[in-house]
JSON list of C-alpha atoms in Angstrom, two decimals:
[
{"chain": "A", "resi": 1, "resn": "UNK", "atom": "CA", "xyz": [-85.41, 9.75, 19.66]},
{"chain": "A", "resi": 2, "resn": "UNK", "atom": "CA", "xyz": [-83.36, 12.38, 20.94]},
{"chain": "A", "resi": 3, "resn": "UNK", "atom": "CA", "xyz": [-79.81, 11.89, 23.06]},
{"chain": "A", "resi": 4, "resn": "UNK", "atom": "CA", "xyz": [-79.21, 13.22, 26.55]},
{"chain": "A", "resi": 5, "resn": "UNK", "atom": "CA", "xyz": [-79.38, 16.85, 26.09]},
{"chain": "A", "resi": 6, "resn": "UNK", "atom": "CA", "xyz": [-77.37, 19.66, 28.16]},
{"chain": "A", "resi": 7, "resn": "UNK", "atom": "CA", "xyz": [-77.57, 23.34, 28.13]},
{"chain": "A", "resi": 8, "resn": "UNK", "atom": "CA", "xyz": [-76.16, 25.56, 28.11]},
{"chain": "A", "resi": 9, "resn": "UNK", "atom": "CA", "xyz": [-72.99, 24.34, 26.23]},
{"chain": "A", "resi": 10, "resn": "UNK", "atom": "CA", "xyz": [-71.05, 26.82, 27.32]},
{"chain": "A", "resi": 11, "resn": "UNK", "atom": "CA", "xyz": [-71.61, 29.13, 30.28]},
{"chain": "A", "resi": 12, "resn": "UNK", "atom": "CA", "xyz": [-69.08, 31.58, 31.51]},
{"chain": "A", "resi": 13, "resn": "UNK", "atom": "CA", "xyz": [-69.55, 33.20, 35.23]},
{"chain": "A", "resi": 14, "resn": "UNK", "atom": "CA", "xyz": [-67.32, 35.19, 37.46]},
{"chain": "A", "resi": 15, "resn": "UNK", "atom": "CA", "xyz": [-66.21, 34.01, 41.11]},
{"chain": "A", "resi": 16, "resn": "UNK", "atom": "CA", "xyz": [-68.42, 34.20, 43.59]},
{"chain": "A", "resi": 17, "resn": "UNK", "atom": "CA", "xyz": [-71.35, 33.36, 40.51]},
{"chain": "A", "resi": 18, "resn": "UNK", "atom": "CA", "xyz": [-73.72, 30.14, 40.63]},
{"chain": "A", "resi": 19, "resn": "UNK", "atom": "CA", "xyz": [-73.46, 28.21, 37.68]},
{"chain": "A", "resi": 20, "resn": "UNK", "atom": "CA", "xyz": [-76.57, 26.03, 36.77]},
{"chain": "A", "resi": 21, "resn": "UNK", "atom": "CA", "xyz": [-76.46, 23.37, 34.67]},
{"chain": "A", "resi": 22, "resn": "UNK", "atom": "CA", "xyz": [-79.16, 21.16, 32.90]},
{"chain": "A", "resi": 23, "resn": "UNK", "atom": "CA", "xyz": [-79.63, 17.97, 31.64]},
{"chain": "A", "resi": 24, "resn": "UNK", "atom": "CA", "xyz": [-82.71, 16.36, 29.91]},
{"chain": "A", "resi": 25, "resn": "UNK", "atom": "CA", "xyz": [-81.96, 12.37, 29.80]},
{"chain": "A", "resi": 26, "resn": "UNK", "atom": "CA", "xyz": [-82.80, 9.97, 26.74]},
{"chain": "A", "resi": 27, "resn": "UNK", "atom": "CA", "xyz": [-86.55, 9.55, 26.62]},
{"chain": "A", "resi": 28, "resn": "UNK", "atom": "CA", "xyz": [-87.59, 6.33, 29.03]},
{"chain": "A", "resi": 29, "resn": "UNK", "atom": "CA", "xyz": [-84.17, 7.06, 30.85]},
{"chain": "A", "resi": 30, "resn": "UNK", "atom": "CA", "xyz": [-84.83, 7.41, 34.92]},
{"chain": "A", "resi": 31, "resn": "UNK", "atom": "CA", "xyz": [-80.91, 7.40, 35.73]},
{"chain": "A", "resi": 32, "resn": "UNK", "atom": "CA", "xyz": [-79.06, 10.24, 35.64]},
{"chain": "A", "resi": 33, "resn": "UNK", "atom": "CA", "xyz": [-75.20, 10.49, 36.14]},
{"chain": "A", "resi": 34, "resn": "UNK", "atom": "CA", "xyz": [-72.93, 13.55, 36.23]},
{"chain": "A", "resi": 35, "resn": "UNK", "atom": "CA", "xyz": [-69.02, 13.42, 35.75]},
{"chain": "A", "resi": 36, "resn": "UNK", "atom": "CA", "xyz": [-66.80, 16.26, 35.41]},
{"chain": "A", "resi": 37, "resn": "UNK", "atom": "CA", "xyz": [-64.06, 16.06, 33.05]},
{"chain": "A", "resi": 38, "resn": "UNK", "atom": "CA", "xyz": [-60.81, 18.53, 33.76]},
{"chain": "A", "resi": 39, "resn": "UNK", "atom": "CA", "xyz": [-58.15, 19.92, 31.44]},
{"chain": "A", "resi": 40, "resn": "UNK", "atom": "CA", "xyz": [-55.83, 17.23, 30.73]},
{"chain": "A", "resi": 41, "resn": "UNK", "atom": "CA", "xyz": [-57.60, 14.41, 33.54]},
{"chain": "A", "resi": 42, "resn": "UNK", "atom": "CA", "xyz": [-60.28, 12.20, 32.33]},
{"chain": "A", "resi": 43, "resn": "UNK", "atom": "CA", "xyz": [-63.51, 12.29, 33.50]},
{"chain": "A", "resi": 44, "resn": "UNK", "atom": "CA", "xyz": [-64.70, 11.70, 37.08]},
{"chain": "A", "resi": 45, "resn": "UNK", "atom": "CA", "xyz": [-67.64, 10.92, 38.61]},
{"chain": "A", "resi": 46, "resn": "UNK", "atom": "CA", "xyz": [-69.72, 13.01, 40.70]},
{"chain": "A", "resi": 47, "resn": "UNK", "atom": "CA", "xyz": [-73.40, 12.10, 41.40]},
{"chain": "A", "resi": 48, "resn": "UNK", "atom": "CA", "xyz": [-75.81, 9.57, 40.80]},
{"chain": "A", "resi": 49, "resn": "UNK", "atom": "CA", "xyz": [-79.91, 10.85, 40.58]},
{"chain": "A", "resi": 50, "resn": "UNK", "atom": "CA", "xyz": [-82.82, 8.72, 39.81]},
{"chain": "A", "resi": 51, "resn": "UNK", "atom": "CA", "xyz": [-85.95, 10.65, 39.89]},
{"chain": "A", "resi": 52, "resn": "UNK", "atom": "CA", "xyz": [-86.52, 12.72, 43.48]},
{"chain": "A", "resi": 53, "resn": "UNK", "atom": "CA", "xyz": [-83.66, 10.97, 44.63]},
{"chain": "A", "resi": 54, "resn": "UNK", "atom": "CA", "xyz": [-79.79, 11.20, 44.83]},
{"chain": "A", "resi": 55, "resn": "UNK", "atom": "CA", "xyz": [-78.47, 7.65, 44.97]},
{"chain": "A", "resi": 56, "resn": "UNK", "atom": "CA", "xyz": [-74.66, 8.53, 45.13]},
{"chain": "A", "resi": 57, "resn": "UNK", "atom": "CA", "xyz": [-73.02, 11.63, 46.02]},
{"chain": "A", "resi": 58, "resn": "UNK", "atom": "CA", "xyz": [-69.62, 10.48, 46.45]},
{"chain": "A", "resi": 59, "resn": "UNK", "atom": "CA", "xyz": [-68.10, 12.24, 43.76]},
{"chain": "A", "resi": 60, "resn": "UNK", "atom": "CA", "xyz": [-69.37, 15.41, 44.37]},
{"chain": "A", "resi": 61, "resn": "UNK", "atom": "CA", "xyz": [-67.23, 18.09, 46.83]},
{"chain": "A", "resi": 62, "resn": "UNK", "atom": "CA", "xyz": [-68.15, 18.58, 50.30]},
{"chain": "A", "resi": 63, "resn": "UNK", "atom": "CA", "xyz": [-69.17, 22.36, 49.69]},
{"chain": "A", "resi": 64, "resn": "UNK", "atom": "CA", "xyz": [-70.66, 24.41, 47.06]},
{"chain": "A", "resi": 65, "resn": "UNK", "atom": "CA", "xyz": [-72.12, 21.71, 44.99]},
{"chain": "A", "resi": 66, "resn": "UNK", "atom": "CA", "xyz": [-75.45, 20.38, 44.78]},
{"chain": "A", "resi": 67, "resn": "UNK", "atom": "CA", "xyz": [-77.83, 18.57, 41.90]},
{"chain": "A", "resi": 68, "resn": "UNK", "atom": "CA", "xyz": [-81.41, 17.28, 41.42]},
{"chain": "A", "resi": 69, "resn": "UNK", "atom": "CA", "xyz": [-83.43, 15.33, 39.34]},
{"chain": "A", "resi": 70, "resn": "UNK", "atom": "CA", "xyz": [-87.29, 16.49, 40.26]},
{"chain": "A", "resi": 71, "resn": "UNK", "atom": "CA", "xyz": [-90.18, 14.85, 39.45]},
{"chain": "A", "resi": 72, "resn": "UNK", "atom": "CA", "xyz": [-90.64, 17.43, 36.36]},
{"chain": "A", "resi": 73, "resn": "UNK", "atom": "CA", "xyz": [-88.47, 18.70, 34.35]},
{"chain": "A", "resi": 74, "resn": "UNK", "atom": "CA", "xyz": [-84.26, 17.97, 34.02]},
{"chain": "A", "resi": 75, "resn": "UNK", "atom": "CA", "xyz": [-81.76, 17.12, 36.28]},
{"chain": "A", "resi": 76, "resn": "UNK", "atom": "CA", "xyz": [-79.76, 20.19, 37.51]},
{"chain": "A", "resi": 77, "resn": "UNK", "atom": "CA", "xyz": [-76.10, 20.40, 38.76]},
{"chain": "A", "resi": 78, "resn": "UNK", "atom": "CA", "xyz": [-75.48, 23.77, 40.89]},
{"chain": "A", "resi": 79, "resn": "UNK", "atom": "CA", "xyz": [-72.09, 25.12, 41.49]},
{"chain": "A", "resi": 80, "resn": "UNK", "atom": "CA", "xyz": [-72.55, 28.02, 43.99]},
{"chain": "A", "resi": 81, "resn": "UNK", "atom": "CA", "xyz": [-70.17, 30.73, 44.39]},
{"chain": "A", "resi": 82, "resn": "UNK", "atom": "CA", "xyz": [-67.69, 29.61, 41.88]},
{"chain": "A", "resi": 83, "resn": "UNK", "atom": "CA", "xyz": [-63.96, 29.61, 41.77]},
{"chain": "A", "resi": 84, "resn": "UNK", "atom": "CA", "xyz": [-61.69, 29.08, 39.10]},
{"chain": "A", "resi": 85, "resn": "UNK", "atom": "CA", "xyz": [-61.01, 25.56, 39.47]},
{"chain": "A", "resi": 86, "resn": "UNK", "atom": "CA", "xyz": [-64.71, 25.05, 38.77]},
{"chain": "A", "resi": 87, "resn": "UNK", "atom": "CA", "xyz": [-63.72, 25.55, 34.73]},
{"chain": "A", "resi": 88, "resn": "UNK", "atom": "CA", "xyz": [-64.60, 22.46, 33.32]},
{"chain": "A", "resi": 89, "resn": "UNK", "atom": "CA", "xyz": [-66.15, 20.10, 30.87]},
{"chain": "A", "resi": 90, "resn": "UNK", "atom": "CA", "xyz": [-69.50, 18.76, 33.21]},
{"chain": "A", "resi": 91, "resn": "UNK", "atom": "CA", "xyz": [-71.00, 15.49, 31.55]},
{"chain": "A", "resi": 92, "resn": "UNK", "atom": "CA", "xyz": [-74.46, 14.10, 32.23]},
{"chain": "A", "resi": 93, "resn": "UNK", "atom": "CA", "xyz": [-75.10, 10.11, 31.35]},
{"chain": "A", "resi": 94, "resn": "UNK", "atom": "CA", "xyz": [-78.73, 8.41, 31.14]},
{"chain": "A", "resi": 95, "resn": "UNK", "atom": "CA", "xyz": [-79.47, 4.93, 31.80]},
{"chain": "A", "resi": 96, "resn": "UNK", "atom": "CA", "xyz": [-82.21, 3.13, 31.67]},
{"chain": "A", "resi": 97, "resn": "UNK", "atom": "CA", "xyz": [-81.87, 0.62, 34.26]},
{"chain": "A", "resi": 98, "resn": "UNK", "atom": "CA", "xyz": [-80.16, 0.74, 37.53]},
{"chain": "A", "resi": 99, "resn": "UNK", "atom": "CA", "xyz": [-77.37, -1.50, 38.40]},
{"chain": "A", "resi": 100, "resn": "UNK", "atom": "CA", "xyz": [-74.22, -2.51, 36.64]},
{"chain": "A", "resi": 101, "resn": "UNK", "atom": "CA", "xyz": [-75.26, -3.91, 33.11]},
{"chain": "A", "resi": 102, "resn": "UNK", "atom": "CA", "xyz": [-76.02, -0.71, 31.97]},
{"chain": "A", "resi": 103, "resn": "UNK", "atom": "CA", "xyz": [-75.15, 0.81, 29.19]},
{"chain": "A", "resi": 104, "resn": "UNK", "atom": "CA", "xyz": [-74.80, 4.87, 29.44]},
{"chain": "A", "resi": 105, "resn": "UNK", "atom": "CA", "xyz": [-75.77, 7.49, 26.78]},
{"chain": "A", "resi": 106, "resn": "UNK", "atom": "CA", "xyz": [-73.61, 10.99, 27.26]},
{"chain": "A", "resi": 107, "resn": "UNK", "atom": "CA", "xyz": [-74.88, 14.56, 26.51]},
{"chain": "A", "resi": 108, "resn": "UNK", "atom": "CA", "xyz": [-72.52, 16.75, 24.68]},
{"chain": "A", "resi": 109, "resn": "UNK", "atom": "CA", "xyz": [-71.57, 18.57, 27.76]},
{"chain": "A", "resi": 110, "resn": "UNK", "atom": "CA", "xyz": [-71.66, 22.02, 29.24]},
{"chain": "A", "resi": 111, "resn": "UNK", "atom": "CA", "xyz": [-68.40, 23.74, 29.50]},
{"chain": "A", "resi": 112, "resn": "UNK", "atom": "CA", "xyz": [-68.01, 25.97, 32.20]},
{"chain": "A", "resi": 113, "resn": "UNK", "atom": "CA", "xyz": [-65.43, 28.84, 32.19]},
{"chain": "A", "resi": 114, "resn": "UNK", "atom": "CA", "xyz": [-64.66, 31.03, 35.50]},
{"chain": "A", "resi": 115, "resn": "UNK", "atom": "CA", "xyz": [-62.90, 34.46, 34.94]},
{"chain": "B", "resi": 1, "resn": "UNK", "atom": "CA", "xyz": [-59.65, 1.20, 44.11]},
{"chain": "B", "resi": 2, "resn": "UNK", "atom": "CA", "xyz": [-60.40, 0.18, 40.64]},
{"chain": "B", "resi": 3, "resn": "UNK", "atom": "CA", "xyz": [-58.15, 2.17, 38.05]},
{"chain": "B", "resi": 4, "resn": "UNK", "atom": "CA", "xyz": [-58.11, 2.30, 34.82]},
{"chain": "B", "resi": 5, "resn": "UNK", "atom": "CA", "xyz": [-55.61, 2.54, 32.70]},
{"chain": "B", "resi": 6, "resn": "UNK", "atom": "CA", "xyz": [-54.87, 3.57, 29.01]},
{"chain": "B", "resi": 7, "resn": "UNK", "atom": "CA", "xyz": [-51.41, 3.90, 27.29]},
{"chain": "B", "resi": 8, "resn": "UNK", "atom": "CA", "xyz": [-49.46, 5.46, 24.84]},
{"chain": "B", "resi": 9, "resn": "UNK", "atom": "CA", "xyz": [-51.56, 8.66, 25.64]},
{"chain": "B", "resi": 10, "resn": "UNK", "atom": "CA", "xyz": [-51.50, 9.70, 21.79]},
{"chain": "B", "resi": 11, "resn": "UNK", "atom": "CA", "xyz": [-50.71, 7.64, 19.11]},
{"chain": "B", "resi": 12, "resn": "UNK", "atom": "CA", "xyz": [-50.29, 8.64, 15.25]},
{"chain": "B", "resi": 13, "resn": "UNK", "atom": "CA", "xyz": [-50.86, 6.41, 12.43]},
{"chain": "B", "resi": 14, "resn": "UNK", "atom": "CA", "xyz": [-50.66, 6.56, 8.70]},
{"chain": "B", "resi": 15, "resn": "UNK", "atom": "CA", "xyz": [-54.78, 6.11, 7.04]},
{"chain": "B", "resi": 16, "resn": "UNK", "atom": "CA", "xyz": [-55.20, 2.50, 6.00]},
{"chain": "B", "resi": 17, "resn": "UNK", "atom": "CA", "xyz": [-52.98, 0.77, 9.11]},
{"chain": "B", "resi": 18, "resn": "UNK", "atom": "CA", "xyz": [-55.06, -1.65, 11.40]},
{"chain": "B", "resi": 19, "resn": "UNK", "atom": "CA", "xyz": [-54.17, -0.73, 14.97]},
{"chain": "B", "resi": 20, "resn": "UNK", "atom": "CA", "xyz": [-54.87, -1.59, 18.71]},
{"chain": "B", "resi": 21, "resn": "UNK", "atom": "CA", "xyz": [-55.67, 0.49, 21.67]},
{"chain": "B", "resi": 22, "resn": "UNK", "atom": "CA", "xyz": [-55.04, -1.03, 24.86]},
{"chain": "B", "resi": 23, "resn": "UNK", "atom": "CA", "xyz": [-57.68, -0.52, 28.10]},
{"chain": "B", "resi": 24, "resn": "UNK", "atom": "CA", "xyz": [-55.89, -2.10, 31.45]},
{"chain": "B", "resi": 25, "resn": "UNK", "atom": "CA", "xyz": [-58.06, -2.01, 34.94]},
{"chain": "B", "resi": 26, "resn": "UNK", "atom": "CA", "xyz": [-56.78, -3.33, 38.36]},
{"chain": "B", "resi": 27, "resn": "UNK", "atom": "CA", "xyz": [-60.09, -5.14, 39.77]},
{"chain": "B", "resi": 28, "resn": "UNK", "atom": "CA", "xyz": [-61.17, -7.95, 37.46]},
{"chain": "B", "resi": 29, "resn": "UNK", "atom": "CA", "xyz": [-64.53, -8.38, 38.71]},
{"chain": "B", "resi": 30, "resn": "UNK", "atom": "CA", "xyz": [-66.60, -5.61, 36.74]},
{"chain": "B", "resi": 31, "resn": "UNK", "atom": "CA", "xyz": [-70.13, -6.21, 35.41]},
{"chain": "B", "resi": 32, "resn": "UNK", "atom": "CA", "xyz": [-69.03, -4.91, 31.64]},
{"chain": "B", "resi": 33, "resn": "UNK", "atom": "CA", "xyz": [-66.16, -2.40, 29.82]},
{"chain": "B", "resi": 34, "resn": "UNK", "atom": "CA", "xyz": [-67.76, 0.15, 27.51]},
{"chain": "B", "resi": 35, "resn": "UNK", "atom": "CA", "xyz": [-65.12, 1.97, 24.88]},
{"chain": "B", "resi": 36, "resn": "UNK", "atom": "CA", "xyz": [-65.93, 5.37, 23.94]},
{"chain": "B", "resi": 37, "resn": "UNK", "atom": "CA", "xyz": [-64.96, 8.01, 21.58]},
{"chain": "B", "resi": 38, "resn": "UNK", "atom": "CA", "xyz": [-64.51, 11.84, 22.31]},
{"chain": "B", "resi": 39, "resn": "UNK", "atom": "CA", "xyz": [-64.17, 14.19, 19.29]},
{"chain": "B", "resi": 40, "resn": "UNK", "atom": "CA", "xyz": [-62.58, 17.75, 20.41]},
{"chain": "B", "resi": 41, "resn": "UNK", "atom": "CA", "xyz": [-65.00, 20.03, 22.25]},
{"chain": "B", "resi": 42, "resn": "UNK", "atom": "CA", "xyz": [-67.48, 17.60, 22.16]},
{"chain": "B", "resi": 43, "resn": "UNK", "atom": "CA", "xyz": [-69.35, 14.50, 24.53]},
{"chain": "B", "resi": 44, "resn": "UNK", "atom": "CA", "xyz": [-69.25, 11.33, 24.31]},
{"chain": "B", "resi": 45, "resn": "UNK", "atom": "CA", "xyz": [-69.91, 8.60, 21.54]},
{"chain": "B", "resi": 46, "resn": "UNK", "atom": "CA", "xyz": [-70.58, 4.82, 23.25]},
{"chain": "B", "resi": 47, "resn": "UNK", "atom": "CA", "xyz": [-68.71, 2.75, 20.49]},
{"chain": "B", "resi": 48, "resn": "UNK", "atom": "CA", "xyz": [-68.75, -0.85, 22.39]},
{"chain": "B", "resi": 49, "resn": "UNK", "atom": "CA", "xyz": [-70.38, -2.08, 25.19]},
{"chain": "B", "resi": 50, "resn": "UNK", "atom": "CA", "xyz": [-68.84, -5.75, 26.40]},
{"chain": "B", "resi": 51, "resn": "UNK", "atom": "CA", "xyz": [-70.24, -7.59, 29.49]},
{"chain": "B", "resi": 52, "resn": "UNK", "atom": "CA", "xyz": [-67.90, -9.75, 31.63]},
{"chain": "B", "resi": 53, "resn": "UNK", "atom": "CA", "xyz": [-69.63, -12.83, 30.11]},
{"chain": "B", "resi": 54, "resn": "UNK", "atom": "CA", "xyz": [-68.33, -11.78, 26.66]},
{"chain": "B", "resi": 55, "resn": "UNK", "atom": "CA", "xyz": [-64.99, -12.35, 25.09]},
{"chain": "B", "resi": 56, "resn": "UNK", "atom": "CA", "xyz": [-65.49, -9.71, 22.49]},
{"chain": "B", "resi": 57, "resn": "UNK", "atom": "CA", "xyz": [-68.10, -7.27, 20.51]},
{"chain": "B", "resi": 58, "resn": "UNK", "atom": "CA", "xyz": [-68.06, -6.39, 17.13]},
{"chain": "B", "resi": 59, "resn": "UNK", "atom": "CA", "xyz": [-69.48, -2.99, 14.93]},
{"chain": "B", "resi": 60, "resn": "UNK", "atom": "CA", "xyz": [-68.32, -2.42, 11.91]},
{"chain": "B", "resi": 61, "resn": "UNK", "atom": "CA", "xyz": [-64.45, -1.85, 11.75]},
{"chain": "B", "resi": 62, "resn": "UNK", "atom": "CA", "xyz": [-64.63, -2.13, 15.04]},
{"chain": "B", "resi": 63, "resn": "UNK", "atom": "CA", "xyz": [-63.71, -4.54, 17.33]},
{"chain": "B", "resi": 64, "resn": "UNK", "atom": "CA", "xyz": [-63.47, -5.10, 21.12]},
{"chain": "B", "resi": 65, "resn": "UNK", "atom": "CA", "xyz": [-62.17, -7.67, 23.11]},
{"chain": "B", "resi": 66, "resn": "UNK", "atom": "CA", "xyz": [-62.27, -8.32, 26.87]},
{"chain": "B", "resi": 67, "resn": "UNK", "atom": "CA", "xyz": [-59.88, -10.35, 29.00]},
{"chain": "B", "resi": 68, "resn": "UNK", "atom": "CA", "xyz": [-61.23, -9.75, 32.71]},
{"chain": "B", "resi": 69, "resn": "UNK", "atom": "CA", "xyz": [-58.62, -12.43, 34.29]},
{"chain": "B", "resi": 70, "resn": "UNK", "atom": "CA", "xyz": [-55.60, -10.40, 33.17]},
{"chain": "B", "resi": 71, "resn": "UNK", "atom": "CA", "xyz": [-57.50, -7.49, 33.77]},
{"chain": "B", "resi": 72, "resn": "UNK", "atom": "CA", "xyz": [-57.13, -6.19, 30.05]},
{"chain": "B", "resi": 73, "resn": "UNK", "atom": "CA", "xyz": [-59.74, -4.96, 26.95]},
{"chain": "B", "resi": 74, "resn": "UNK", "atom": "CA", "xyz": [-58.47, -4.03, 23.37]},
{"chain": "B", "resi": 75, "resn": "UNK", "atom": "CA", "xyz": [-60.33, -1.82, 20.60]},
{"chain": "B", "resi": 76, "resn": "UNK", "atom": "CA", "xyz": [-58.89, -2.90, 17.40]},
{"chain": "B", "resi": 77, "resn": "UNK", "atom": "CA", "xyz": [-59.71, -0.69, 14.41]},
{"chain": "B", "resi": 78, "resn": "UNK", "atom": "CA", "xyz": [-59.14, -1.71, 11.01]},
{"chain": "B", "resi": 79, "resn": "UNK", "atom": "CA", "xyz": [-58.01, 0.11, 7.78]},
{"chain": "B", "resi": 80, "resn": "UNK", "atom": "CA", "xyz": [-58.01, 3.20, 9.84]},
{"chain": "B", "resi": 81, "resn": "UNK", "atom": "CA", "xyz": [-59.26, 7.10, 8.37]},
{"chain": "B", "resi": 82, "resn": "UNK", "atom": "CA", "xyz": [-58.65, 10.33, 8.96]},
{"chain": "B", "resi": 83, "resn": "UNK", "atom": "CA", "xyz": [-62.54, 10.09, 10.14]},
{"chain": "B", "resi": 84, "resn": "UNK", "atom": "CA", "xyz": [-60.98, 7.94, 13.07]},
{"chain": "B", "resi": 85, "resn": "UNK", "atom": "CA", "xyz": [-58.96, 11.01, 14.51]},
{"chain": "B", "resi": 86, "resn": "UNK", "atom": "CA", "xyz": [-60.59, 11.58, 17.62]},
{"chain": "B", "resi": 87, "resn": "UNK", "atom": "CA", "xyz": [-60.12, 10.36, 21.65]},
{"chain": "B", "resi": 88, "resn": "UNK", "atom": "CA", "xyz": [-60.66, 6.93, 22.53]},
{"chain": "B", "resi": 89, "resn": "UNK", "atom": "CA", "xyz": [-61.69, 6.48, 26.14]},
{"chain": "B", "resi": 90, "resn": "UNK", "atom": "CA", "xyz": [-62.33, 3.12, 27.78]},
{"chain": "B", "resi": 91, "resn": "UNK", "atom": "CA", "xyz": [-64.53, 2.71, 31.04]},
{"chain": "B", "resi": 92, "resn": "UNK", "atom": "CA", "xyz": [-66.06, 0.00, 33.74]},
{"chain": "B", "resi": 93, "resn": "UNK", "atom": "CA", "xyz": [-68.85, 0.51, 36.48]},
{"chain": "B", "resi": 94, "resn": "UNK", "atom": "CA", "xyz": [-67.41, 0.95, 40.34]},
{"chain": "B", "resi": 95, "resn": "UNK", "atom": "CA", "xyz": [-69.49, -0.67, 42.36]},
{"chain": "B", "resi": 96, "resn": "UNK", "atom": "CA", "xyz": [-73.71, -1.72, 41.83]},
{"chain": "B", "resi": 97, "resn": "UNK", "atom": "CA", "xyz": [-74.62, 1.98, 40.10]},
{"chain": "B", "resi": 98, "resn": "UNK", "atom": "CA", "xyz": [-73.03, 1.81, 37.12]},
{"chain": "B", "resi": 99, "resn": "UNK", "atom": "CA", "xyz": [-70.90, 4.51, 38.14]},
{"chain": "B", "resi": 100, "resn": "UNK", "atom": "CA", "xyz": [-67.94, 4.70, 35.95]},
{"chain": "B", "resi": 101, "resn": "UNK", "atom": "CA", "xyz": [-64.06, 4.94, 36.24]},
{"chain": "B", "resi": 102, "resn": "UNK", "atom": "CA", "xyz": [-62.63, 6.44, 33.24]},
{"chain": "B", "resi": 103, "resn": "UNK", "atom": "CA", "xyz": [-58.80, 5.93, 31.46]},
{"chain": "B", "resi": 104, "resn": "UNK", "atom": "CA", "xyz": [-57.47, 9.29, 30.72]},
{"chain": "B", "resi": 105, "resn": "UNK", "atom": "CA", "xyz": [-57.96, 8.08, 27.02]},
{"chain": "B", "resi": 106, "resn": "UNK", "atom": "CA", "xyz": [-55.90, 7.60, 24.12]},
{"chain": "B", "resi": 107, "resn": "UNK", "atom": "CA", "xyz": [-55.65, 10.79, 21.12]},
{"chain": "B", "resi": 108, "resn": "UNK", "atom": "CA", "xyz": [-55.04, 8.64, 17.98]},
{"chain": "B", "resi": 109, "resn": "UNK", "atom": "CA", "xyz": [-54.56, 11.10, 15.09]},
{"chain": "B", "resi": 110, "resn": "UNK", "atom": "CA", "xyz": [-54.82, 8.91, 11.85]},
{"chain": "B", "resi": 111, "resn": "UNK", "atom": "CA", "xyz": [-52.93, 10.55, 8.47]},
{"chain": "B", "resi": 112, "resn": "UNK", "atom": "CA", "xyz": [-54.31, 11.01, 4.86]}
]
């Protein structure tokens, strides 16, 4: 049974590039969660997707940012025109129930770098 | 605004000492605490999940312990190895969607 998985692991873009990021979540997982973890903060949360729908976006910056979670295929986190404060560690969760109780399963993250 | 906090940030230890790693939050009234571990460069390991009915969990040399009234959870870790060396990260849901706040975690560096 294979984890969350992520790709790419590492992704390096220049400003003004669009990063994408994917994540695949545990197999019978319909919850998807991405944080974003900074140099030397810990990690904070960003959005909340269950399938064709995002369920909480409060984490996520006003501009620039945008994910998914389609009917098909992963969920995707896109950072248009980046910037170099985009560099980060972005984590994706799985759960598979909605609510509190759950218990979350991380990818390994993709790290982004911005020259 | 729930916060969570975890301190010292690092901690080094000699292999074979039993030690504690301290989780604080500010709003007692969270559904569960979940402890993680971090090894460099990579994501995250769930170690311990405890819900707020539980006093404490259990897995291996593991073991957890939740106070929710005083707002506290421990990780204790006995006869500690090198193999332990990694980031310890504690965490509990904000709000109904599991959503979770994050300590900064604690580096514990355990020596041969």
């Amino acid at each position: 049974n294979a984890g969350v998985m992520q790709n790419p692991r590492h992704l390096v873009r220049r400003r003004g590039q669009e990063a994408r990021l994917r994540c695949s979540p545990m197999k019978g997982h319909s919850h998807v969660y991405w944080y974003r973890q900074l140099p030397e903060e810990g990690l904070k949360f960003m959005v909340y997707l269950q399938k064709e729908n995002i369920i909480d976006e409060s984490g996520m910056p006003k501009e620039r940012f945008s994910a998914e979670f389609p009917k098909e295929g992963p969920s995707i986190l896109r950072i248009q025109q980046v910037v170099r404060g985009d560099s980060a560690a972005y984590f994706c969760a799985s759960s598979p129930s909605q609510g509190a109780t759950g218990e979350l399963f991380f990818g390994e993250g993709s790290r982004l770098t911005v020259l | 605004k729930q916060e969570v906090t975890q301190i010292p940030a690092a901690l080094s230890v000699p292999e074979g000492e039993n030690l504690v790693l301290n989780c604080s939050f500010t709003d007692s009234a969270i559904y569960n605490l979940q402890w993680f571990r971090q090894d460099p460069g990579k994501g995250l390991t769930s170690l311990l999940l405890i819900q707020s009915s539980q006093r404490e969990q259990t897995s291996g040399r593991l073991n957890a312990s939740l106070d929710k009234s005083s707002g506290r959870s421990t990780l204790y870790i006995a006869a500690s190895q090198p193999g332990d060396s990694a980031t310890y990260l504690c965490a509990v849901p904000t709000g109904a969607n599991s959503k979770l706040t994050f300590g900064k975690g604690i580096t514990l560096s355990v020596r041969p």
